[in-house]
GROMACS .gro file of C-alpha atoms in nm:
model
  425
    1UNK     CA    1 -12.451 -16.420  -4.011
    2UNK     CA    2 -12.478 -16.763  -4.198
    3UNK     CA    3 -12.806 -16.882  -4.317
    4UNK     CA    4 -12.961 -17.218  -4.314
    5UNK     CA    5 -12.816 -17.431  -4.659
    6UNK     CA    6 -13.169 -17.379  -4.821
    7UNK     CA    7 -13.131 -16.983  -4.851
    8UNK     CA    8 -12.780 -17.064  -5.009
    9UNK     CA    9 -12.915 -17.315  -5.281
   10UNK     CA   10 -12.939 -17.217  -5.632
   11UNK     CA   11 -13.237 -17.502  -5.668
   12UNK     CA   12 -13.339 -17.576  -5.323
   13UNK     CA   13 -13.621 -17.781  -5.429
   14UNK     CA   14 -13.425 -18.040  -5.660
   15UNK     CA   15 -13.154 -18.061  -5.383
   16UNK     CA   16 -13.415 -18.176  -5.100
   17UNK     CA   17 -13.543 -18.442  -5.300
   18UNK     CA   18 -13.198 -18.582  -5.425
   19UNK     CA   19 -13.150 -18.569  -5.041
   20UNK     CA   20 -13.467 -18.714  -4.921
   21UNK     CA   21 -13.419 -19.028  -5.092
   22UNK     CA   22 -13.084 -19.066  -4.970
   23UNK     CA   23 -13.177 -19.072  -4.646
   24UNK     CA   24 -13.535 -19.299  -4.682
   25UNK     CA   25 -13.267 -19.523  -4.879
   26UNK     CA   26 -13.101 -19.516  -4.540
   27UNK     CA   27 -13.337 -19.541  -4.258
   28UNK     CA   28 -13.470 -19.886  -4.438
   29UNK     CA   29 -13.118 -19.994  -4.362
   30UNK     CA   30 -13.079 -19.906  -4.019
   31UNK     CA   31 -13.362 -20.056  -3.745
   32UNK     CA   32 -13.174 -19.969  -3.446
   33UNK     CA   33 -13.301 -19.594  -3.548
   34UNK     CA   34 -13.564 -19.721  -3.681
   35UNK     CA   35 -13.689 -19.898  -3.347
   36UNK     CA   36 -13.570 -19.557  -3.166
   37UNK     CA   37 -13.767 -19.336  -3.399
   38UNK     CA   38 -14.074 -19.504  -3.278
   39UNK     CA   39 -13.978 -19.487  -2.892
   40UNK     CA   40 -13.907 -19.105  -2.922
   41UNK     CA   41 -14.220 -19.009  -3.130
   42UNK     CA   42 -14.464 -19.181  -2.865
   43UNK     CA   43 -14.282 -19.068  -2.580
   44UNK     CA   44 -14.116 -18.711  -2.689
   45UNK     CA   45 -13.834 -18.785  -2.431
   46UNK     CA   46 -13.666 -18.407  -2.597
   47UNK     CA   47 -13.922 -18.192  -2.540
   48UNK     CA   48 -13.830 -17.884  -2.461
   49UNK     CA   49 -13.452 -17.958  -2.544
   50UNK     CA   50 -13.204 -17.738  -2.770
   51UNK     CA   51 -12.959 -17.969  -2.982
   52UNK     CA   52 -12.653 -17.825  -3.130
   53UNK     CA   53 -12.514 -18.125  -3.390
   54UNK     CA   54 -12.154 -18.079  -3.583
   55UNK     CA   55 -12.100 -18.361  -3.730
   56UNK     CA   56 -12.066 -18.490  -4.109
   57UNK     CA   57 -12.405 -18.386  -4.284
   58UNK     CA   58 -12.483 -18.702  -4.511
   59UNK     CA   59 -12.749 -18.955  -4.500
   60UNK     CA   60 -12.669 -19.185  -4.212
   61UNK     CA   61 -12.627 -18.872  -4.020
   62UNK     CA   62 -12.933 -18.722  -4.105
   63UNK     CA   63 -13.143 -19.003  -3.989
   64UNK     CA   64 -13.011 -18.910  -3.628
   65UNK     CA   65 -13.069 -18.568  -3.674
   66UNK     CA   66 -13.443 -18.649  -3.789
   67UNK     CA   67 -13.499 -18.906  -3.519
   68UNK     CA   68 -13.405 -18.615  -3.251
   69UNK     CA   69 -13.634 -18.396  -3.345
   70UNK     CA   70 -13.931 -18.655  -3.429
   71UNK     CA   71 -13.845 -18.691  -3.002
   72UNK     CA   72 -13.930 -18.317  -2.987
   73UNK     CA   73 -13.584 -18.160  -2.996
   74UNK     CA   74 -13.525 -17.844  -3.177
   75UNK     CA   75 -13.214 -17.944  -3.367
   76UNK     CA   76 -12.938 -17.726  -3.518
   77UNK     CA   77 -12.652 -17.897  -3.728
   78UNK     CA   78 -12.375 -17.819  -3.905
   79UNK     CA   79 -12.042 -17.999  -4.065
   80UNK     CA   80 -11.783 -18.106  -3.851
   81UNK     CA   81 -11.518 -18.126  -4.192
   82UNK     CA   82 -11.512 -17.871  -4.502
   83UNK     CA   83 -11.550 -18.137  -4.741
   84UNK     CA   84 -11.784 -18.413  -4.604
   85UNK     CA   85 -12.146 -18.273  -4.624
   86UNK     CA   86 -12.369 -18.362  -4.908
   87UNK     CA   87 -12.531 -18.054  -4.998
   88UNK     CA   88 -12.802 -18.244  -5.106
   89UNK     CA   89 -12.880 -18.375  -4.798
   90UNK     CA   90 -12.822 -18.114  -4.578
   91UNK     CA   91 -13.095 -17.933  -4.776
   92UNK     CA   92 -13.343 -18.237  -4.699
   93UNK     CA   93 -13.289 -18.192  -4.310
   94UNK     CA   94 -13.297 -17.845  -4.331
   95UNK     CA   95 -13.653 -17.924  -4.428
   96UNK     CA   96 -13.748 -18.138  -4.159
   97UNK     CA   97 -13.954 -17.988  -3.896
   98UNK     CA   98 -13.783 -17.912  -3.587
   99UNK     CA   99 -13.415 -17.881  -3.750
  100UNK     CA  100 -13.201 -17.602  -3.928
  101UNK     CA  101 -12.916 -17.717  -4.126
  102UNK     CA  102 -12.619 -17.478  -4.194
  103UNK     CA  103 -12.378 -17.766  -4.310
  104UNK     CA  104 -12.215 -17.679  -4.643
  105UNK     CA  105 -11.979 -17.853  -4.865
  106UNK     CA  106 -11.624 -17.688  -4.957
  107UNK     CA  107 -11.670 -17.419  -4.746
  108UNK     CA  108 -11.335 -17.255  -4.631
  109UNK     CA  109 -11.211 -17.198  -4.233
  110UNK     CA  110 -11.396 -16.893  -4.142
  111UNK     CA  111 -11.722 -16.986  -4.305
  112UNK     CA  112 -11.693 -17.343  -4.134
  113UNK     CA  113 -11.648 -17.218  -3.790
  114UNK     CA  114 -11.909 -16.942  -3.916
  115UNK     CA  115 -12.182 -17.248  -3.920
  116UNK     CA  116 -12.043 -17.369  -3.615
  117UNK     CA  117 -12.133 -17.021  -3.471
  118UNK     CA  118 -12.416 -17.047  -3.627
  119UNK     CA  119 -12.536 -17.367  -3.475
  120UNK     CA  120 -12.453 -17.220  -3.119
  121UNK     CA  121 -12.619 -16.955  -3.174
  122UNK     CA  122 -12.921 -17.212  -3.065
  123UNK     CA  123 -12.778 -17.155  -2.767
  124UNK     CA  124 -12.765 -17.588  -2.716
  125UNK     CA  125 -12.926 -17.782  -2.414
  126UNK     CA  126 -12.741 -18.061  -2.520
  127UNK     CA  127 -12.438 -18.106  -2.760
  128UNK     CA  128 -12.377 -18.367  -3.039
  129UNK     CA  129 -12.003 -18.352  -3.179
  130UNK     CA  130 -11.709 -18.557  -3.376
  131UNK     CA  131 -11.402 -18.412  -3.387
  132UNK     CA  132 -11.503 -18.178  -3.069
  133UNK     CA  133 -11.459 -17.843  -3.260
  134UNK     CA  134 -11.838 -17.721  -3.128
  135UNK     CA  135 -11.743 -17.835  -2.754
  136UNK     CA  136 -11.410 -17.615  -2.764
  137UNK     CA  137 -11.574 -17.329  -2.939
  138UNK     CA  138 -11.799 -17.304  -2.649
  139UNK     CA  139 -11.573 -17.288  -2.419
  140UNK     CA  140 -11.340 -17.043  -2.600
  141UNK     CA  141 -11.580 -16.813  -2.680
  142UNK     CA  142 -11.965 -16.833  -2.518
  143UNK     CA  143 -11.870 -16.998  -2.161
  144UNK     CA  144 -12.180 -16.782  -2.039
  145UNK     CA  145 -12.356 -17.128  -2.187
  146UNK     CA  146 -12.202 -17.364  -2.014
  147UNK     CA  147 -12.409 -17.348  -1.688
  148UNK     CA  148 -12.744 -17.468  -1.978
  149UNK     CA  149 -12.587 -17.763  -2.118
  150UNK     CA  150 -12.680 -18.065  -1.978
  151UNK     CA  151 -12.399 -18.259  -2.161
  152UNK     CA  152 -12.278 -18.397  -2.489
  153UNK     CA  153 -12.177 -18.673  -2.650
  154UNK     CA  154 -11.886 -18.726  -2.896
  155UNK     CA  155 -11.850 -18.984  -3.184
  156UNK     CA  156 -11.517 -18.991  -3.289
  157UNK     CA  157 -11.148 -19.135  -3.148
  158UNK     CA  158 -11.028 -18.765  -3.208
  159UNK     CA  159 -11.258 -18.567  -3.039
  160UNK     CA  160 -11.244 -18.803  -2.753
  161UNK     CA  161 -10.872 -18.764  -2.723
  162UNK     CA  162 -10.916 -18.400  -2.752
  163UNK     CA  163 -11.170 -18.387  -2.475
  164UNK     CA  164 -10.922 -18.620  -2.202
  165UNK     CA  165 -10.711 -18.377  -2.257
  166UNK     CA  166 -10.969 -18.056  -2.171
  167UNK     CA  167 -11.046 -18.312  -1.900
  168UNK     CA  168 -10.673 -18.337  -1.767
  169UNK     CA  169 -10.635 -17.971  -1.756
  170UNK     CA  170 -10.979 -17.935  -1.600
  171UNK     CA  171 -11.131 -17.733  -1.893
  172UNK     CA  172 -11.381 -17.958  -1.964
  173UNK     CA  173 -11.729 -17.765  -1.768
  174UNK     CA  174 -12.006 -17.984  -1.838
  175UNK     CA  175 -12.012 -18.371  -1.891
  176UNK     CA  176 -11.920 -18.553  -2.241
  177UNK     CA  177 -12.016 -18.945  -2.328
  178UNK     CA  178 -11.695 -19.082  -2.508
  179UNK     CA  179 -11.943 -19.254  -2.778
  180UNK     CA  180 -11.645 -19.346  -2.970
  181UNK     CA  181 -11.515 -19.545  -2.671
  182UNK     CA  182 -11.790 -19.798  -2.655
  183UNK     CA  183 -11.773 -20.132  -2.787
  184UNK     CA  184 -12.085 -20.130  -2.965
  185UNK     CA  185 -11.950 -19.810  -3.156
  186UNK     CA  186 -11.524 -19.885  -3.168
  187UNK     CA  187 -11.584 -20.264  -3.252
  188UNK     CA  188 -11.768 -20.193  -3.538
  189UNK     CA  189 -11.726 -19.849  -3.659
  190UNK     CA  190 -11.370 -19.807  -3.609
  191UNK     CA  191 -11.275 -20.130  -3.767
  192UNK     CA  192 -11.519 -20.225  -4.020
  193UNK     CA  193 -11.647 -19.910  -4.116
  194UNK     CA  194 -11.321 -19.717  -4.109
  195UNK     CA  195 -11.200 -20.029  -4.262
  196UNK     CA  196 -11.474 -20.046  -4.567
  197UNK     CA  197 -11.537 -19.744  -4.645
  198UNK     CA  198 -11.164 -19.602  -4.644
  199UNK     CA  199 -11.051 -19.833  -4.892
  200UNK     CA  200 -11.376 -19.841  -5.120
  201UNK     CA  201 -11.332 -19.434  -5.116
  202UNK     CA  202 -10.974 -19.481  -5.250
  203UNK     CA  203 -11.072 -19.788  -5.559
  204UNK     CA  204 -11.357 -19.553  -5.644
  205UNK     CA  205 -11.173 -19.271  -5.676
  206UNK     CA  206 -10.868 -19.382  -5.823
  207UNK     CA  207 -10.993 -19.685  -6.029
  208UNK     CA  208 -10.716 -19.862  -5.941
  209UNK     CA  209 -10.712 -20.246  -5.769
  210UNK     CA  210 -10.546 -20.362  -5.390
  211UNK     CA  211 -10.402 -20.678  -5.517
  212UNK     CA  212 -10.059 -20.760  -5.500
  213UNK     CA  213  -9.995 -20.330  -5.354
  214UNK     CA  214  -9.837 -20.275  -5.047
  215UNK     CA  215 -10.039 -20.087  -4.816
  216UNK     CA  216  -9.861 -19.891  -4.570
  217UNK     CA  217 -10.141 -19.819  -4.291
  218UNK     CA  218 -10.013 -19.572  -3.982
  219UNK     CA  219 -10.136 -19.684  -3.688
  220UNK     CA  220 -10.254 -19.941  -3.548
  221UNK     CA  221 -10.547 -19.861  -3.327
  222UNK     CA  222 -10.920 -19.982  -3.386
  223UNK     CA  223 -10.932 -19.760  -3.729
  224UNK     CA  224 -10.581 -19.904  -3.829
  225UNK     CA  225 -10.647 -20.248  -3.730
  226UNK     CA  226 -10.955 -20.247  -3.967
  227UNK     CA  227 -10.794 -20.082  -4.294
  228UNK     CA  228 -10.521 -20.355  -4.247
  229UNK     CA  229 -10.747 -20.590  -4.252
  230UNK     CA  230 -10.979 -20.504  -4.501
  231UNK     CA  231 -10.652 -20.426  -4.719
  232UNK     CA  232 -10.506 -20.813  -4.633
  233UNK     CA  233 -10.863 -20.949  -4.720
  234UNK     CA  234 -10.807 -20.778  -5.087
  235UNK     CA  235 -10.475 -20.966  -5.153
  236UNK     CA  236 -10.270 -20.657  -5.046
  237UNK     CA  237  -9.959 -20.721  -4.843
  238UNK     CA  238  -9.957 -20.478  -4.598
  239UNK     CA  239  -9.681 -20.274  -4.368
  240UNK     CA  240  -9.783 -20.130  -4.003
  241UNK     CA  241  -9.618 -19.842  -3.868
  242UNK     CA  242  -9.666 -19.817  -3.498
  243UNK     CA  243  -9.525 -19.567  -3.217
  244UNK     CA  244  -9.646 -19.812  -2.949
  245UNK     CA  245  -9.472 -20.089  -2.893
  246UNK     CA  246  -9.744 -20.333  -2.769
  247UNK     CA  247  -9.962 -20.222  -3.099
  248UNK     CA  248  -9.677 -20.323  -3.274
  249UNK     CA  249  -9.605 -20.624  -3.145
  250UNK     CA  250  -9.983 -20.692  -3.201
  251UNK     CA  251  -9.980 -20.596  -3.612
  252UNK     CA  252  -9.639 -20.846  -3.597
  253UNK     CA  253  -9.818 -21.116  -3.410
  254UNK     CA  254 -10.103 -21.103  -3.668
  255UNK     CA  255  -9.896 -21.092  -3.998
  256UNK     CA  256  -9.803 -20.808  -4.103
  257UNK     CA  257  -9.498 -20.665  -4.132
  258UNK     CA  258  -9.405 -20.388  -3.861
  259UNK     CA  259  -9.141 -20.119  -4.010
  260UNK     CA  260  -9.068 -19.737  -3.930
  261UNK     CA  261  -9.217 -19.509  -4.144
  262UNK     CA  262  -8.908 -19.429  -4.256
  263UNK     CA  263  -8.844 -19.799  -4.425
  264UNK     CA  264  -9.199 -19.827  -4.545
  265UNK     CA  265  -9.145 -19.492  -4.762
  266UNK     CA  266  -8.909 -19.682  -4.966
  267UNK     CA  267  -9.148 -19.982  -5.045
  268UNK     CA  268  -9.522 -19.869  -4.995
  269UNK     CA  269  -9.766 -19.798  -5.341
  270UNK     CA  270 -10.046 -19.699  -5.073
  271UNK     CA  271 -10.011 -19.490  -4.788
  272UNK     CA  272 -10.375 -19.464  -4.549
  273UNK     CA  273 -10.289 -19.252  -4.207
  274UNK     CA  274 -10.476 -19.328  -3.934
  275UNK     CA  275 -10.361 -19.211  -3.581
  276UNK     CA  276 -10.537 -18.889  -3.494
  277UNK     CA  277 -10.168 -18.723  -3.492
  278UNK     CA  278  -9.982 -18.490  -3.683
  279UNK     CA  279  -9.729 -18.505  -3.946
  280UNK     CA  280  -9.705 -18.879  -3.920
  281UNK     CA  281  -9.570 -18.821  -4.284
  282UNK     CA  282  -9.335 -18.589  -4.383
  283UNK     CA  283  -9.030 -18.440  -4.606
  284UNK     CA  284  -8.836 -18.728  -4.511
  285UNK     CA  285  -9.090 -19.025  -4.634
  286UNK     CA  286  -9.159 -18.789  -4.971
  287UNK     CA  287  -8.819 -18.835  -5.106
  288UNK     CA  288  -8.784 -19.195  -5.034
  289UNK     CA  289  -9.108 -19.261  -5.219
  290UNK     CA  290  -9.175 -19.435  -5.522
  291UNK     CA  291  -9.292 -19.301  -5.835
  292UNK     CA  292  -9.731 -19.303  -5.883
  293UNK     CA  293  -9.807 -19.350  -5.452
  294UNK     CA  294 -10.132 -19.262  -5.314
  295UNK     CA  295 -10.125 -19.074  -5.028
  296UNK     CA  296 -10.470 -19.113  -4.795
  297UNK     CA  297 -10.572 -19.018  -4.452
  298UNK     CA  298 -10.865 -19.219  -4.227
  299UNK     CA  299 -10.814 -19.001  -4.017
  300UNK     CA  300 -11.065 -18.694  -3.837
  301UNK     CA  301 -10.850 -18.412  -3.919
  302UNK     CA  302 -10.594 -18.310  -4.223
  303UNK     CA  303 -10.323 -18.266  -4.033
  304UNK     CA  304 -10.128 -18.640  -4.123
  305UNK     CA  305  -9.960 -18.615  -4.410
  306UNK     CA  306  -9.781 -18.255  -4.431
  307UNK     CA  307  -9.897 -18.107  -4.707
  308UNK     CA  308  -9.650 -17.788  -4.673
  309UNK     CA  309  -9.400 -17.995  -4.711
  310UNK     CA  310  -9.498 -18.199  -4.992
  311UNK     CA  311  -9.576 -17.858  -5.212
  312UNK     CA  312  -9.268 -17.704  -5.117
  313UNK     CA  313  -9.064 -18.037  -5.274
  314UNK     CA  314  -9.244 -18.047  -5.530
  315UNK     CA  315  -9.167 -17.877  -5.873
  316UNK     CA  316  -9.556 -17.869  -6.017
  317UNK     CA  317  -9.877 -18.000  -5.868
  318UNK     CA  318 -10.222 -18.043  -6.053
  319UNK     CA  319 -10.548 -18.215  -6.061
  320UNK     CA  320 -10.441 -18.598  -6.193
  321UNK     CA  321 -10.856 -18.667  -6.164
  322UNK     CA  322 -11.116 -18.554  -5.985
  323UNK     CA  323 -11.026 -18.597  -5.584
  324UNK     CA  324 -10.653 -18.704  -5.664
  325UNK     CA  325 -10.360 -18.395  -5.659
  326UNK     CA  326 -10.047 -18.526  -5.827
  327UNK     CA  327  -9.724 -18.309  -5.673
  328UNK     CA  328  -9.435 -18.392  -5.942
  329UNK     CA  329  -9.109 -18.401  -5.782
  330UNK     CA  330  -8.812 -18.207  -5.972
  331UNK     CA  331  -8.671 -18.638  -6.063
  332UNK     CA  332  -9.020 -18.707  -6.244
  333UNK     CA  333  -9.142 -18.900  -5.984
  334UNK     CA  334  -9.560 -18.788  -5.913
  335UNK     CA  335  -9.657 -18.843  -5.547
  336UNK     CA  336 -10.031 -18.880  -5.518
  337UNK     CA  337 -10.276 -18.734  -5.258
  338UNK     CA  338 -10.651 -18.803  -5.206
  339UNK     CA  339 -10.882 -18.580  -5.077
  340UNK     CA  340 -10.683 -18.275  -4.991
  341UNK     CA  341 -10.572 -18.495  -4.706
  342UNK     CA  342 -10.890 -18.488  -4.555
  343UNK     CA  343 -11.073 -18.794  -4.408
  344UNK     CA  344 -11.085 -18.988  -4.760
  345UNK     CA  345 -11.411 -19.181  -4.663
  346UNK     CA  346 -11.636 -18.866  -4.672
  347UNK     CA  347 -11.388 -18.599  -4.837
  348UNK     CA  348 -11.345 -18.802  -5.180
  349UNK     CA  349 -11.570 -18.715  -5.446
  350UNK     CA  350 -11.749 -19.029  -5.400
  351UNK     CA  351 -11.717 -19.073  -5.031
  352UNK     CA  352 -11.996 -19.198  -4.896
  353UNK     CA  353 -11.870 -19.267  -4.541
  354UNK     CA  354 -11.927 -19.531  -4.342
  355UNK     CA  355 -12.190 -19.841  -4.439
  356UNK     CA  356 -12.551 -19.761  -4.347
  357UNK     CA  357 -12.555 -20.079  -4.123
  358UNK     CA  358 -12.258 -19.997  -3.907
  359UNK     CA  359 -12.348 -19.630  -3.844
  360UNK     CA  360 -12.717 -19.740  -3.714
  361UNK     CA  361 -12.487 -19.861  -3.445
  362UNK     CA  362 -12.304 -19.582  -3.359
  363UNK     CA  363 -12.601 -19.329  -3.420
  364UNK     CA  364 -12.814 -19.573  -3.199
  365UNK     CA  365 -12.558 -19.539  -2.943
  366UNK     CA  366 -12.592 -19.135  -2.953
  367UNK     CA  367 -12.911 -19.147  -2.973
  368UNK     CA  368 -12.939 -19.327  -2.635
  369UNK     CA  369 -12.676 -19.132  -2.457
  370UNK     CA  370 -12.867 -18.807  -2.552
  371UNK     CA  371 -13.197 -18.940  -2.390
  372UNK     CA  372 -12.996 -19.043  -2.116
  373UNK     CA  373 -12.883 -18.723  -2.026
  374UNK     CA  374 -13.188 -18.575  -2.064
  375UNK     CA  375 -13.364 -18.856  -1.818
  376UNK     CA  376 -13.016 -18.863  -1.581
  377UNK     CA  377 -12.808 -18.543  -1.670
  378UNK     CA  378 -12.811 -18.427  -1.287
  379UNK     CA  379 -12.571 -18.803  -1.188
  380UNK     CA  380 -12.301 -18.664  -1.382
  381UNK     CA  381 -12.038 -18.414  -1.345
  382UNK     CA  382 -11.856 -18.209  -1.591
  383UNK     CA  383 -11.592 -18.395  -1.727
  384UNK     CA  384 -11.588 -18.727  -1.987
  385UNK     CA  385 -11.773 -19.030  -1.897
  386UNK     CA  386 -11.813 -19.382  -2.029
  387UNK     CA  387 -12.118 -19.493  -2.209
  388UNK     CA  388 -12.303 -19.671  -1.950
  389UNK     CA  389 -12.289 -19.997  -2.029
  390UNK     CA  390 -12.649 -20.100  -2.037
  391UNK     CA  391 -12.751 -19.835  -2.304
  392UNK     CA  392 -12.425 -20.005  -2.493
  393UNK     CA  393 -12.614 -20.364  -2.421
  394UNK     CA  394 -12.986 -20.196  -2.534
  395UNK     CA  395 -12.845 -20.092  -2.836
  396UNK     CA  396 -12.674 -20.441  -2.946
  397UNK     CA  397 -13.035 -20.628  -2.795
  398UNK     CA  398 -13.226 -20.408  -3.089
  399UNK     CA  399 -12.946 -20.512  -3.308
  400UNK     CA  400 -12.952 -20.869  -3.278
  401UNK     CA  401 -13.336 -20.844  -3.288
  402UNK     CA  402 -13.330 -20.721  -3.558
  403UNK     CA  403 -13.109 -20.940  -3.790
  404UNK     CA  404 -13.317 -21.233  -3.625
  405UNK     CA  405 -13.037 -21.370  -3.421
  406UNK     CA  406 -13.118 -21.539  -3.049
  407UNK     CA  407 -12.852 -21.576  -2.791
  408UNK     CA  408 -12.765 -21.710  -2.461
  409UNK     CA  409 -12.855 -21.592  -2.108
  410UNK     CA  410 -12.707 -21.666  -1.804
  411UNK     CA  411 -12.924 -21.925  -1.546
  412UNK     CA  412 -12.983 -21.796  -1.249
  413UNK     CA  413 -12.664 -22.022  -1.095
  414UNK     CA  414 -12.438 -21.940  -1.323
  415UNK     CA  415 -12.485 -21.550  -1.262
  416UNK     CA  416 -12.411 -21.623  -0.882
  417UNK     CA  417 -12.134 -21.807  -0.943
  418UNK     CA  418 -11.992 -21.524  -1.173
  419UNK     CA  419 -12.062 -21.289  -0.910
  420UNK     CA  420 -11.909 -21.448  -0.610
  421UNK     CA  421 -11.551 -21.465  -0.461
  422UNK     CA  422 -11.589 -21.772  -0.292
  423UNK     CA  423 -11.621 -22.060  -0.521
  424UNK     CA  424 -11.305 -22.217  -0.563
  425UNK     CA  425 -11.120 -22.551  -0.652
   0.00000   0.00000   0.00000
């Protein structure tokens, strides 16, 4: 059975405090949380409640976690990618009263889905996910659960696809907020957080500038949309590579140039995946690539750029510097890959995921839809549901607040007049 990340520690003690300052470092950063924290401490809206958390175990995530319980949840959390908990961390929440962390970084399949396990093992009221690998495990294997959970929410564009489709098929039992689907979270997360920290993972780890490289970004959603941008900002010229045609005609309409991955092999120096799909680059793009590339992936699971296939071409691979695999083709020429392929943001060696500011956001947005469904589980049936869109509208009020920033309000006679059919000409 796994243990909580303290028991696994060689110096427990020195970990929690390396951890515990990342995370005050973080809560002074985020007062949506902040102003949360305070609500949930007064009025313990989680008593009673059982919270089973995988998600990536580092300091933004933590403050959530901590927040939870200061509400009176026991909490239970573990990783929700092999490389993308800070041990560090993990050992400060495990500390925290009211919440056991199992999250561990580096850890291989079994002893990942192990802490999942572990985590469920809680036996959940309520489920916190990204990436959805703790809502399918309970329904593979403990269904018997099902009929306690109140609901869940999920944070990221994968696990939300992942959970339409459970929902399609009808395998989806209880009900599931599509946090990543909100604007308050997909505005800012997805694009200037994906955006940000994506390509400050990729300089940091590779040393290496964006201006005057071509930056070949794969898809062209909210996450691509933001890399692309971010990557244009830092005199990169950049290539799109879209399945969808309207996306496409979006990138074209905004500058960039719009080419099939199979053109943009020949003529890209960075490569940053970002659909949620697999094998978006393969065998085919390798050997049309230039000589030196870096290969990177923004996106939740490693399953973009086929690694298989890139070993078996290649005639040696080793460790170029630390986070970056070089795979030497049999001509000389060294193709480049970051992170194992995993989400480069939080899998590179000094990945520190999104910036604190934009995951207050997001995290401010879970936080809400968990007290909703504690306050208003019983309105909703299995099956995935918006965020309602005044806890979206709470969350940006405390935002603006905040950063000192006053806005408009509609007058009485202007709301009517929104709200009726009948004014015309």
């Amino acid at each position: 059975m796994t243990s909580p990340i303290s028991e696994r520690l060689d110096d427990a003690d020195a970990a929690r405090e390396s951890g515990r300052k990342k995370m005050d470092w973080a809560i002074q950063h985020m007062p949506i949380c902040g102003a949360l924290r305070e609500r949930f401490e007064a009025d313990q809206p989680f008593a009673d409640e059982r919270i089973g958390m995988a998600m990536h175990v580092e300091a933004k995530t933590a403050v959530l976690a901590e927040i939870l319980a200061v509400g009176g949840a026991e909490v239970a959390i573990t990783g929700c990618n092999p490389l993308s908990t800070h041990d560090d961390v993990s050992a400060a929440l495990d500390a925290v009263d009211g919440v056991t962390s199992y999250a561990e970084r580096g850890v291989d399949d079994e002893a990942y889905y192990d802490a999942i396990e572990a985590v469920i093992d809680h036996e959940p009221t309520i489920t916190v996910d990204d990436g959805a690998d703790m809502v399918f495990r309970i329904h593979q294997e403990h269904p018997e659960l099902i009929d306690s959970i109140v609901g869940g929410a999920e944070e990221t564009t994968t696990g939300v696809h992942r959970l339409r489709a459970m929902d399609d098929d009808g395998e989806l039992d209880y009900p599931m907020f599509a946090v990543n689907d909100t604007p308050m979270k997909r505005l800012f997360d997805n694009i200037h957080g994906t955006g940000e920290s994506a390509l400050s993972a990729i300089a940091m780890t590779t040393n290496l500038s964006w201006a005057g490289k071509t930056v070949v970004v794969a898809g062209y959603g909210y996450c691509g949309k933001g890399v692309a941008s971010k990557a244009a900002g830092q005199n990169a010229d950049v290539v799109v590579c879209e399945v969808e045609p309207r996306k496409a005609l979006e990138a074209h309409m905004e500058g960039y140039d719009v080419l099939p991955m199979e053109e943009a092999a020949k003529e890209g120096d960075v490569f940053i995946t970002t659909t949620g799909n697999r094998d978006v680059i393969t065998r085919e793009h390798f050997e049309n690539m230039q000589d030196g590339v870096l290969l990177a992936n923004a996106g939740h699971f490693d399953v973009e750029i086929n690694l298989d296939e890139l070993d078996d071409l290649a005639a040696e691979r080793y460790e170029a510097r630390d986070g970056v695999e070089s795979f030497e083709m049999p001509d000389g020429r060294r193709l480049n890959v970051l992170a194992e392929g995993r989400l480069v943001n939080l899998a590179a060696p000094v990945g520190l995921g999104h910036p604190v500011e934009v995951m207050d956001q997001s995290f401010g947005i879970q936080a809400v839809c968990v007290r909703e469904l504690v306050e208003n589980g019983d309105a909703y049936d299995a099956g995935v549901h918006e965020v309602p869109d005044e806890l979206d509208k709470e969350v940006a009020e405390v935002k603006l607040a905040a950063d000192g920033v006053e806005f408009d309000s509609l007058s009485d006679e202007q709301r009517e007049y929104m709200d009726s059919w009948q004014h015309g000409t």
